[in-house]
């Protein structure tokens, strides 16, 4: 069930100039969260923003009433949010949206670019738990943008690309050798810039591999009421917040 | 005990707090957060005769103390509403109003007729003020003759409670309030969104796919209060006030300006449980101010001046 719940900030961990991770804990039991789901977070004390911000759940630990959010600073809201201190209170509406399809005992590839890695950590951990062979391909412009590699390594084999070759394979994610190995994967999950998801999706489609993408459209309500975050799909305009954020690649009209 | 009951036409609302069309889906979207049975009423998403896909993305821009939207009346049409949605929501113990919109007078009439057959829908809100559709919508709400024509035509076929939702994008909103009253509407609701633009200076482009959109949120509250006050001095039929109501105090202000009831819109996006807090807040306000009947504050600033 969706909740409106206060969480305390356990840690606000700055990763680089424009990325941070918020570790949040509630005094009360928290709801189940599935990989791919997101929260709508209130931006405290902001003089310039008005709406909540939708953020993917990066990781969660139900036994400790904890969840974490991986955030890229893209505007005023995420900038203010990055200024919170330990023990500050943040108000969340969650869990929102659908979820990634969880397969068992398969070979799976997760492809993340930029802030698109946000929903992939929880996904990787769940996929590993259900006996999948997990390969995680993370791409960034430069080495400085490849974040949380060590954390991802707990849940699978991590490979990387950078546009300038400063770390991993030089080029785009689609250029990485794991993508050349045909028929290796049963399922592909991707989140990141549209152009990247589209390239990964086309690649998967050509090889007849199932592919799910997680989309990030601007939202107001997050619960399917306002119809602002729509995505064109083969089934008409759908809400990213309730029909998504996870879509089958083939359903999306790009 | 404070009396929070108010009347719109022959309908008694258990309290003045209702939800604004386009901000509350059909109601079930909020079931996890609120008890919809406690609301004064629910105004469901704008409904048209035919299915509408709405406008292209992006449809929303956050603005200072508010937001612009350009949804463009996306909905699956009145038949879908009657078959698929009505059976789910008809049993809420609150009044459900269908917001009716269209491109032509005949669309409004046919949609109103279809909704008129639904036993548990006691009223409609005639949307002659949507700023986000190319044809119809606001065109009906910004021309006196067009407004008169569409209200008259719908009134002829629709016998239950008829509420006309007015556009603020006019020189003198009281003219339209007067037309609604003259054509036999039971109530008017105001204001719909104010036409605006958001521009992305970095990209040197408009934010919305449609360039213009409708502004809502606390940014428009003073304009909305002024228009409610003007209309309250002009017509005798009840006014449902809206525009930036975020809490009980805002709702009280609208009632003091002359609104018999209110609609809460954009605030639902920020706090999905806000309507319950507003109902409680109205009750507390009345107790604190020794008001036994909330109707006593309706239009108080007009009576005092």
PDB file of C-alpha atoms in Angstrom, chain A:
ATOM      1  CA  UNK A   1       0.000   0.000   0.000  1.00  0.00           C
ATOM      2  CA  UNK A   2       1.190   3.488  -0.818  1.00  0.00           C
ATOM      3  CA  UNK A   3       2.157   5.573   2.198  1.00  0.00           C
ATOM      4  CA  UNK A   4       3.038   9.104   3.186  1.00  0.00           C
ATOM      5  CA  UNK A   5       5.859   8.597   5.656  1.00  0.00           C
ATOM      6  CA  UNK A   6       8.626  10.567   7.355  1.00  0.00           C
ATOM      7  CA  UNK A   7      12.182   9.319   7.165  1.00  0.00           C
ATOM      8  CA  UNK A   8      15.278  10.577   8.963  1.00  0.00           C
ATOM      9  CA  UNK A   9      18.468  11.226   7.052  1.00  0.00           C
ATOM     10  CA  UNK A  10      21.070   8.729   8.244  1.00  0.00           C
ATOM     11  CA  UNK A  11      23.711   9.812   5.757  1.00  0.00           C
ATOM     12  CA  UNK A  12      24.039  12.288   2.934  1.00  0.00           C
ATOM     13  CA  UNK A  13      26.993  10.961   1.011  1.00  0.00           C
ATOM     14  CA  UNK A  14      28.420  13.156  -1.760  1.00  0.00           C
ATOM     15  CA  UNK A  15      29.827  11.054  -4.622  1.00  0.00           C
ATOM     16  CA  UNK A  16      31.099  13.831  -6.889  1.00  0.00           C
ATOM     17  CA  UNK A  17      30.184  17.377  -7.877  1.00  0.00           C
ATOM     18  CA  UNK A  18      26.645  16.479  -8.918  1.00  0.00           C
ATOM     19  CA  UNK A  19      25.773  13.095  -7.412  1.00  0.00           C
ATOM     20  CA  UNK A  20      24.893  12.041  -3.882  1.00  0.00           C
ATOM     21  CA  UNK A  21      23.278   9.177  -2.044  1.00  0.00           C
ATOM     22  CA  UNK A  22      20.735   9.748   0.725  1.00  0.00           C
ATOM     23  CA  UNK A  23      20.408   6.949   3.230  1.00  0.00           C
ATOM     24  CA  UNK A  24      17.055   7.256   4.976  1.00  0.00           C
ATOM     25  CA  UNK A  25      15.547   5.444   7.914  1.00  0.00           C
ATOM     26  CA  UNK A  26      12.055   5.535   9.347  1.00  0.00           C
ATOM     27  CA  UNK A  27      11.108   5.092  12.991  1.00  0.00           C
ATOM     28  CA  UNK A  28       8.216   2.973  11.779  1.00  0.00           C
ATOM     29  CA  UNK A  29       8.044  -0.174   9.657  1.00  0.00           C
ATOM     30  CA  UNK A  30       8.366   0.577   5.975  1.00  0.00           C
ATOM     31  CA  UNK A  31       6.468  -0.768   2.996  1.00  0.00           C
ATOM     32  CA  UNK A  32       7.801  -3.404   0.636  1.00  0.00           C
ATOM     33  CA  UNK A  33       9.660  -1.856  -2.272  1.00  0.00           C
ATOM     34  CA  UNK A  34      10.273  -3.679  -5.549  1.00  0.00           C
ATOM     35  CA  UNK A  35      13.136  -2.987  -7.951  1.00  0.00           C
ATOM     36  CA  UNK A  36      12.120  -0.230 -10.349  1.00  0.00           C
ATOM     37  CA  UNK A  37       9.773   1.535  -7.939  1.00  0.00           C
ATOM     38  CA  UNK A  38      10.251   5.136  -6.887  1.00  0.00           C
ATOM     39  CA  UNK A  39       9.395   7.656  -4.189  1.00  0.00           C
ATOM     40  CA  UNK A  40       8.024  11.188  -4.409  1.00  0.00           C
ATOM     41  CA  UNK A  41      10.100  13.241  -1.998  1.00  0.00           C
ATOM     42  CA  UNK A  42       9.253  16.621  -0.547  1.00  0.00           C
ATOM     43  CA  UNK A  43      12.006  19.201  -0.935  1.00  0.00           C
ATOM     44  CA  UNK A  44      12.398  20.792   2.498  1.00  0.00           C
ATOM     45  CA  UNK A  45      12.766  24.543   2.952  1.00  0.00           C
ATOM     46  CA  UNK A  46      12.929  25.217  -0.742  1.00  0.00           C
ATOM     47  CA  UNK A  47      11.960  28.715  -1.763  1.00  0.00           C
ATOM     48  CA  UNK A  48      11.962  28.006  -5.465  1.00  0.00           C
ATOM     49  CA  UNK A  49      10.431  24.563  -5.935  1.00  0.00           C
ATOM     50  CA  UNK A  50       6.860  23.540  -5.421  1.00  0.00           C
ATOM     51  CA  UNK A  51       6.321  19.906  -6.354  1.00  0.00           C
ATOM     52  CA  UNK A  52       7.791  16.710  -4.963  1.00  0.00           C
ATOM     53  CA  UNK A  53      10.627  15.062  -6.858  1.00  0.00           C
ATOM     54  CA  UNK A  54      10.380  11.496  -8.148  1.00  0.00           C
ATOM     55  CA  UNK A  55      13.473   9.421  -7.302  1.00  0.00           C
ATOM     56  CA  UNK A  56      14.138   5.730  -7.886  1.00  0.00           C
ATOM     57  CA  UNK A  57      14.798   3.585  -4.864  1.00  0.00           C
ATOM     58  CA  UNK A  58      18.486   2.701  -5.079  1.00  0.00           C
ATOM     59  CA  UNK A  59      18.500   0.160  -2.299  1.00  0.00           C
ATOM     60  CA  UNK A  60      16.384  -0.825   0.671  1.00  0.00           C
ATOM     61  CA  UNK A  61      16.611  -2.907   3.802  1.00  0.00           C
ATOM     62  CA  UNK A  62      13.182  -3.656   5.202  1.00  0.00           C
ATOM     63  CA  UNK A  63      14.580  -5.149   8.419  1.00  0.00           C
ATOM     64  CA  UNK A  64      16.179  -1.790   9.287  1.00  0.00           C
ATOM     65  CA  UNK A  65      13.378   0.438   7.898  1.00  0.00           C
ATOM     66  CA  UNK A  66      15.952   1.877   5.549  1.00  0.00           C
ATOM     67  CA  UNK A  67      16.056   2.906   1.963  1.00  0.00           C
ATOM     68  CA  UNK A  68      18.535   4.851  -0.102  1.00  0.00           C
ATOM     69  CA  UNK A  69      18.180   7.221  -3.023  1.00  0.00           C
ATOM     70  CA  UNK A  70      20.811   7.895  -5.659  1.00  0.00           C
ATOM     71  CA  UNK A  71      20.435  11.467  -6.832  1.00  0.00           C
ATOM     72  CA  UNK A  72      21.914  13.541  -9.621  1.00  0.00           C
ATOM     73  CA  UNK A  73      21.656  17.297  -9.266  1.00  0.00           C
ATOM     74  CA  UNK A  74      19.667  18.427 -12.268  1.00  0.00           C
ATOM     75  CA  UNK A  75      17.922  21.529 -10.919  1.00  0.00           C
ATOM     76  CA  UNK A  76      16.899  23.491  -7.867  1.00  0.00           C
ATOM     77  CA  UNK A  77      14.985  20.634  -6.223  1.00  0.00           C
ATOM     78  CA  UNK A  78      17.796  18.104  -6.305  1.00  0.00           C
ATOM     79  CA  UNK A  79      20.248  20.854  -5.323  1.00  0.00           C
ATOM     80  CA  UNK A  80      18.281  21.767  -2.173  1.00  0.00           C
ATOM     81  CA  UNK A  81      17.718  18.128  -1.359  1.00  0.00           C
ATOM     82  CA  UNK A  82      21.477  17.590  -1.464  1.00  0.00           C
ATOM     83  CA  UNK A  83      21.885  20.099   1.362  1.00  0.00           C
ATOM     84  CA  UNK A  84      20.037  18.040   3.980  1.00  0.00           C
ATOM     85  CA  UNK A  85      21.935  17.050   7.104  1.00  0.00           C
ATOM     86  CA  UNK A  86      21.971  13.921   9.193  1.00  0.00           C
ATOM     87  CA  UNK A  87      18.823  13.610  11.316  1.00  0.00           C
ATOM     88  CA  UNK A  88      16.824  15.960   9.113  1.00  0.00           C
ATOM     89  CA  UNK A  89      13.346  14.673   8.316  1.00  0.00           C
ATOM     90  CA  UNK A  90      12.225  14.002   4.764  1.00  0.00           C
ATOM     91  CA  UNK A  91       8.664  13.183   3.750  1.00  0.00           C
ATOM     92  CA  UNK A  92       8.123  10.452   1.180  1.00  0.00           C
ATOM     93  CA  UNK A  93       5.139   9.190  -0.754  1.00  0.00           C
ATOM     94  CA  UNK A  94       6.018   5.616  -1.725  1.00  0.00           C
ATOM     95  CA  UNK A  95       6.281   2.945  -3.065  1.00  0.00           C
ATOM     96  CA  UNK A  96       5.178   4.188  -6.490  1.00  0.00           C
ATOM     97  CA  UNK A  97       5.126   2.748  -9.978  1.00  0.00           C
ATOM     98  CA  UNK A  98       5.399  -0.746 -11.372  1.00  0.00           C
ATOM     99  CA  UNK A  99       8.505  -2.927 -11.141  1.00  0.00           C
ATOM    100  CA  UNK A 100      11.087  -4.705 -13.220  1.00  0.00           C
ATOM    101  CA  UNK A 101      10.238  -8.299 -14.176  1.00  0.00           C
ATOM    102  CA  UNK A 102      12.301 -10.583 -11.955  1.00  0.00           C
ATOM    103  CA  UNK A 103      13.532 -13.725 -13.697  1.00  0.00           C
ATOM    104  CA  UNK A 104      15.123 -16.818 -12.119  1.00  0.00           C
ATOM    105  CA  UNK A 105      18.298 -18.651 -12.971  1.00  0.00           C
ATOM    106  CA  UNK A 106      18.938 -16.757 -16.187  1.00  0.00           C
ATOM    107  CA  UNK A 107      21.786 -14.781 -17.649  1.00  0.00           C
ATOM    108  CA  UNK A 108      20.853 -11.131 -17.297  1.00  0.00           C
ATOM    109  CA  UNK A 109      22.469  -7.878 -18.370  1.00  0.00           C
ATOM    110  CA  UNK A 110      21.866  -4.570 -16.609  1.00  0.00           C
ATOM    111  CA  UNK A 111      22.933  -1.469 -18.518  1.00  0.00           C
ATOM    112  CA  UNK A 112      23.088   1.860 -16.707  1.00  0.00           C
ATOM    113  CA  UNK A 113      24.213   5.253 -17.872  1.00  0.00           C
ATOM    114  CA  UNK A 114      24.647   8.380 -15.752  1.00  0.00           C
ATOM    115  CA  UNK A 115      21.955   8.698 -13.068  1.00  0.00           C
ATOM    116  CA  UNK A 116      20.256   5.715 -14.713  1.00  0.00           C
ATOM    117  CA  UNK A 117      22.150   3.453 -12.366  1.00  0.00           C
ATOM    118  CA  UNK A 118      19.745   4.556  -9.587  1.00  0.00           C
ATOM    119  CA  UNK A 119      17.178   1.718  -9.859  1.00  0.00           C
ATOM    120  CA  UNK A 120      19.693  -0.925 -10.960  1.00  0.00           C
ATOM    121  CA  UNK A 121      21.368  -1.673  -7.618  1.00  0.00           C
ATOM    122  CA  UNK A 122      18.258  -3.032  -5.925  1.00  0.00           C
ATOM    123  CA  UNK A 123      17.448  -4.865  -9.151  1.00  0.00           C
ATOM    124  CA  UNK A 124      20.918  -6.466  -9.275  1.00  0.00           C
ATOM    125  CA  UNK A 125      20.660  -7.611  -5.663  1.00  0.00           C
ATOM    126  CA  UNK A 126      17.231  -9.189  -6.191  1.00  0.00           C
ATOM    127  CA  UNK A 127      18.313 -10.856  -9.430  1.00  0.00           C
ATOM    128  CA  UNK A 128      21.379 -12.293  -7.733  1.00  0.00           C
ATOM    129  CA  UNK A 129      19.207 -13.640  -4.895  1.00  0.00           C
ATOM    130  CA  UNK A 130      17.069 -15.553  -7.362  1.00  0.00           C
ATOM    131  CA  UNK A 131      20.037 -17.349  -8.874  1.00  0.00           C
ATOM    132  CA  UNK A 132      20.664 -15.297 -11.973  1.00  0.00           C
ATOM    133  CA  UNK A 133      24.052 -14.742 -13.516  1.00  0.00           C
ATOM    134  CA  UNK A 134      24.222 -10.952 -13.376  1.00  0.00           C
ATOM    135  CA  UNK A 135      26.387  -8.775 -15.611  1.00  0.00           C
ATOM    136  CA  UNK A 136      26.256  -5.035 -14.976  1.00  0.00           C
ATOM    137  CA  UNK A 137      27.445  -2.681 -17.693  1.00  0.00           C
ATOM    138  CA  UNK A 138      27.880   0.901 -16.534  1.00  0.00           C
ATOM    139  CA  UNK A 139      28.712   3.755 -18.856  1.00  0.00           C
ATOM    140  CA  UNK A 140      29.805   7.338 -18.244  1.00  0.00           C
ATOM    141  CA  UNK A 141      31.458  10.182 -20.110  1.00  0.00           C
ATOM    142  CA  UNK A 142      34.612  10.028 -17.979  1.00  0.00           C
ATOM    143  CA  UNK A 143      36.036   7.923 -15.146  1.00  0.00           C
ATOM    144  CA  UNK A 144      34.717  10.482 -12.622  1.00  0.00           C
ATOM    145  CA  UNK A 145      31.167   9.569 -13.675  1.00  0.00           C
ATOM    146  CA  UNK A 146      31.537   5.846 -12.928  1.00  0.00           C
ATOM    147  CA  UNK A 147      30.129   5.704  -9.426  1.00  0.00           C
ATOM    148  CA  UNK A 148      29.282   2.982  -6.924  1.00  0.00           C
ATOM    149  CA  UNK A 149      31.240   0.367  -8.870  1.00  0.00           C
ATOM    150  CA  UNK A 150      32.321  -1.424  -5.679  1.00  0.00           C
ATOM    151  CA  UNK A 151      28.740  -1.611  -4.446  1.00  0.00           C
ATOM    152  CA  UNK A 152      27.530  -3.064  -7.727  1.00  0.00           C
ATOM    153  CA  UNK A 153      30.331  -5.660  -7.649  1.00  0.00           C
ATOM    154  CA  UNK A 154      28.616  -7.311  -4.662  1.00  0.00           C
ATOM    155  CA  UNK A 155      25.768  -8.361  -6.930  1.00  0.00           C
ATOM    156  CA  UNK A 156      27.379  -9.290 -10.229  1.00  0.00           C
ATOM    157  CA  UNK A 157      30.197  -8.894 -12.686  1.00  0.00           C
ATOM    158  CA  UNK A 158      30.699  -5.197 -13.411  1.00  0.00           C
ATOM    159  CA  UNK A 159      32.068  -3.942 -16.706  1.00  0.00           C
ATOM    160  CA  UNK A 160      32.381  -0.283 -17.721  1.00  0.00           C
ATOM    161  CA  UNK A 161      32.772   2.105 -20.612  1.00  0.00           C
ATOM    162  CA  UNK A 162      33.727   5.761 -20.791  1.00  0.00           C
ATOM    163  CA  UNK A 163      33.434   8.044 -23.796  1.00  0.00           C
ATOM    164  CA  UNK A 164      37.032   9.234 -23.403  1.00  0.00           C
ATOM    165  CA  UNK A 165      38.552   5.907 -22.404  1.00  0.00           C
ATOM    166  CA  UNK A 166      39.655   7.181 -18.992  1.00  0.00           C
ATOM    167  CA  UNK A 167      38.268   3.989 -17.445  1.00  0.00           C
ATOM    168  CA  UNK A 168      36.956   0.708 -18.821  1.00  0.00           C
ATOM    169  CA  UNK A 169      36.381   0.270 -22.523  1.00  0.00           C
ATOM    170  CA  UNK A 170      36.517   3.462 -24.596  1.00  0.00           C
ATOM    171  CA  UNK A 171      33.224   4.280 -26.287  1.00  0.00           C
ATOM    172  CA  UNK A 172      29.510   3.915 -25.603  1.00  0.00           C
ATOM    173  CA  UNK A 173      27.924   1.041 -23.660  1.00  0.00           C
ATOM    174  CA  UNK A 174      26.827  -0.422 -26.962  1.00  0.00           C
ATOM    175  CA  UNK A 175      30.512  -0.718 -27.989  1.00  0.00           C
ATOM    176  CA  UNK A 176      31.429  -2.940 -25.041  1.00  0.00           C
ATOM    177  CA  UNK A 177      32.548  -6.518 -25.891  1.00  0.00           C
ATOM    178  CA  UNK A 178      29.783  -8.047 -23.708  1.00  0.00           C
ATOM    179  CA  UNK A 179      27.321  -6.670 -26.247  1.00  0.00           C
ATOM    180  CA  UNK A 180      29.100  -8.515 -29.066  1.00  0.00           C
ATOM    181  CA  UNK A 181      28.629 -11.919 -27.517  1.00  0.00           C
ATOM    182  CA  UNK A 182      25.415 -12.994 -29.218  1.00  0.00           C
ATOM    183  CA  UNK A 183      22.767 -15.046 -27.423  1.00  0.00           C
ATOM    184  CA  UNK A 184      24.592 -14.681 -24.153  1.00  0.00           C
ATOM    185  CA  UNK A 185      21.727 -13.033 -22.290  1.00  0.00           C
ATOM    186  CA  UNK A 186      18.132 -14.022 -21.601  1.00  0.00           C
ATOM    187  CA  UNK A 187      16.972 -10.640 -20.287  1.00  0.00           C
ATOM    188  CA  UNK A 188      18.263  -7.072 -20.465  1.00  0.00           C
ATOM    189  CA  UNK A 189      17.346  -4.196 -18.155  1.00  0.00           C
ATOM    190  CA  UNK A 190      18.386  -0.643 -18.877  1.00  0.00           C
ATOM    191  CA  UNK A 191      18.058   2.823 -17.418  1.00  0.00           C
ATOM    192  CA  UNK A 192      19.793   6.004 -18.508  1.00  0.00           C
ATOM    193  CA  UNK A 193      19.671   8.620 -21.259  1.00  0.00           C
ATOM    194  CA  UNK A 194      16.987   7.924 -23.900  1.00  0.00           C
ATOM    195  CA  UNK A 195      19.560   7.574 -26.666  1.00  0.00           C
ATOM    196  CA  UNK A 196      21.386   4.887 -24.661  1.00  0.00           C
ATOM    197  CA  UNK A 197      18.222   2.960 -23.753  1.00  0.00           C
ATOM    198  CA  UNK A 198      17.134   3.088 -27.360  1.00  0.00           C
ATOM    199  CA  UNK A 199      20.471   1.716 -28.602  1.00  0.00           C
ATOM    200  CA  UNK A 200      20.432  -1.059 -25.996  1.00  0.00           C
ATOM    201  CA  UNK A 201      16.806  -1.866 -26.751  1.00  0.00           C
ATOM    202  CA  UNK A 202      17.395  -2.071 -30.503  1.00  0.00           C
ATOM    203  CA  UNK A 203      20.377  -4.338 -29.892  1.00  0.00           C
ATOM    204  CA  UNK A 204      18.253  -6.609 -27.687  1.00  0.00           C
ATOM    205  CA  UNK A 205      15.383  -6.585 -30.168  1.00  0.00           C
ATOM    206  CA  UNK A 206      17.668  -7.705 -32.996  1.00  0.00           C
ATOM    207  CA  UNK A 207      18.884 -10.614 -30.876  1.00  0.00           C
ATOM    208  CA  UNK A 208      15.360 -11.407 -29.706  1.00  0.00           C
ATOM    209  CA  UNK A 209      16.281 -10.748 -26.086  1.00  0.00           C
ATOM    210  CA  UNK A 210      13.592  -9.354 -23.773  1.00  0.00           C
ATOM    211  CA  UNK A 211      14.426  -5.807 -22.726  1.00  0.00           C
ATOM    212  CA  UNK A 212      12.911  -3.550 -20.088  1.00  0.00           C
ATOM    213  CA  UNK A 213      13.621   0.158 -19.835  1.00  0.00           C
ATOM    214  CA  UNK A 214      13.001   2.492 -16.911  1.00  0.00           C
ATOM    215  CA  UNK A 215      11.826   5.946 -17.981  1.00  0.00           C
ATOM    216  CA  UNK A 216      12.136   9.269 -16.227  1.00  0.00           C
ATOM    217  CA  UNK A 217       9.577  11.848 -17.358  1.00  0.00           C
ATOM    218  CA  UNK A 218       8.786  14.989 -15.387  1.00  0.00           C
ATOM    219  CA  UNK A 219       5.906  14.333 -13.024  1.00  0.00           C
ATOM    220  CA  UNK A 220       3.525  16.238 -10.813  1.00  0.00           C
ATOM    221  CA  UNK A 221       1.474  13.735  -8.789  1.00  0.00           C
ATOM    222  CA  UNK A 222       3.303  10.404  -9.173  1.00  0.00           C
ATOM    223  CA  UNK A 223       0.075   8.441  -8.658  1.00  0.00           C
ATOM    224  CA  UNK A 224      -1.669   8.560 -12.020  1.00  0.00           C
ATOM    225  CA  UNK A 225      -3.966  11.480 -11.324  1.00  0.00           C
ATOM    226  CA  UNK A 226      -2.579  14.390 -13.311  1.00  0.00           C
ATOM    227  CA  UNK A 227      -1.541  12.652 -16.569  1.00  0.00           C
ATOM    228  CA  UNK A 228       1.484  14.943 -16.962  1.00  0.00           C
ATOM    229  CA  UNK A 229       4.237  12.319 -17.274  1.00  0.00           C
ATOM    230  CA  UNK A 230       2.815  10.443 -20.238  1.00  0.00           C
ATOM    231  CA  UNK A 231       4.861   8.336 -22.629  1.00  0.00           C
ATOM    232  CA  UNK A 232       3.737   7.453 -26.133  1.00  0.00           C
ATOM    233  CA  UNK A 233       3.416   3.690 -26.402  1.00  0.00           C
ATOM    234  CA  UNK A 234       1.872   1.146 -28.741  1.00  0.00           C
ATOM    235  CA  UNK A 235      -1.079   1.183 -26.314  1.00  0.00           C
ATOM    236  CA  UNK A 236      -1.493   4.971 -26.505  1.00  0.00           C
ATOM    237  CA  UNK A 237      -0.335   7.557 -23.987  1.00  0.00           C
ATOM    238  CA  UNK A 238       0.505   5.887 -20.693  1.00  0.00           C
ATOM    239  CA  UNK A 239       1.558   7.355 -17.356  1.00  0.00           C
ATOM    240  CA  UNK A 240       5.209   6.770 -16.519  1.00  0.00           C
ATOM    241  CA  UNK A 241       4.275   7.015 -12.829  1.00  0.00           C
ATOM    242  CA  UNK A 242       1.699   4.214 -12.712  1.00  0.00           C
ATOM    243  CA  UNK A 243       1.912   2.257 -15.984  1.00  0.00           C
ATOM    244  CA  UNK A 244       5.722   2.595 -15.672  1.00  0.00           C
ATOM    245  CA  UNK A 245       8.376   3.652 -14.944  1.00  0.00           C
ATOM    246  CA  UNK A 246       9.367   0.226 -16.301  1.00  0.00           C
ATOM    247  CA  UNK A 247       8.231  -0.532 -19.846  1.00  0.00           C
ATOM    248  CA  UNK A 248       8.948  -3.313 -22.275  1.00  0.00           C
ATOM    249  CA  UNK A 249      11.247  -1.726 -24.862  1.00  0.00           C
ATOM    250  CA  UNK A 250       8.985  -2.839 -27.709  1.00  0.00           C
ATOM    251  CA  UNK A 251       5.964  -1.039 -26.213  1.00  0.00           C
ATOM    252  CA  UNK A 252       7.605   2.383 -26.187  1.00  0.00           C
ATOM    253  CA  UNK A 253       7.199   4.708 -29.153  1.00  0.00           C
ATOM    254  CA  UNK A 254      10.580   6.453 -29.155  1.00  0.00           C
TER     255      UNK A 254
END
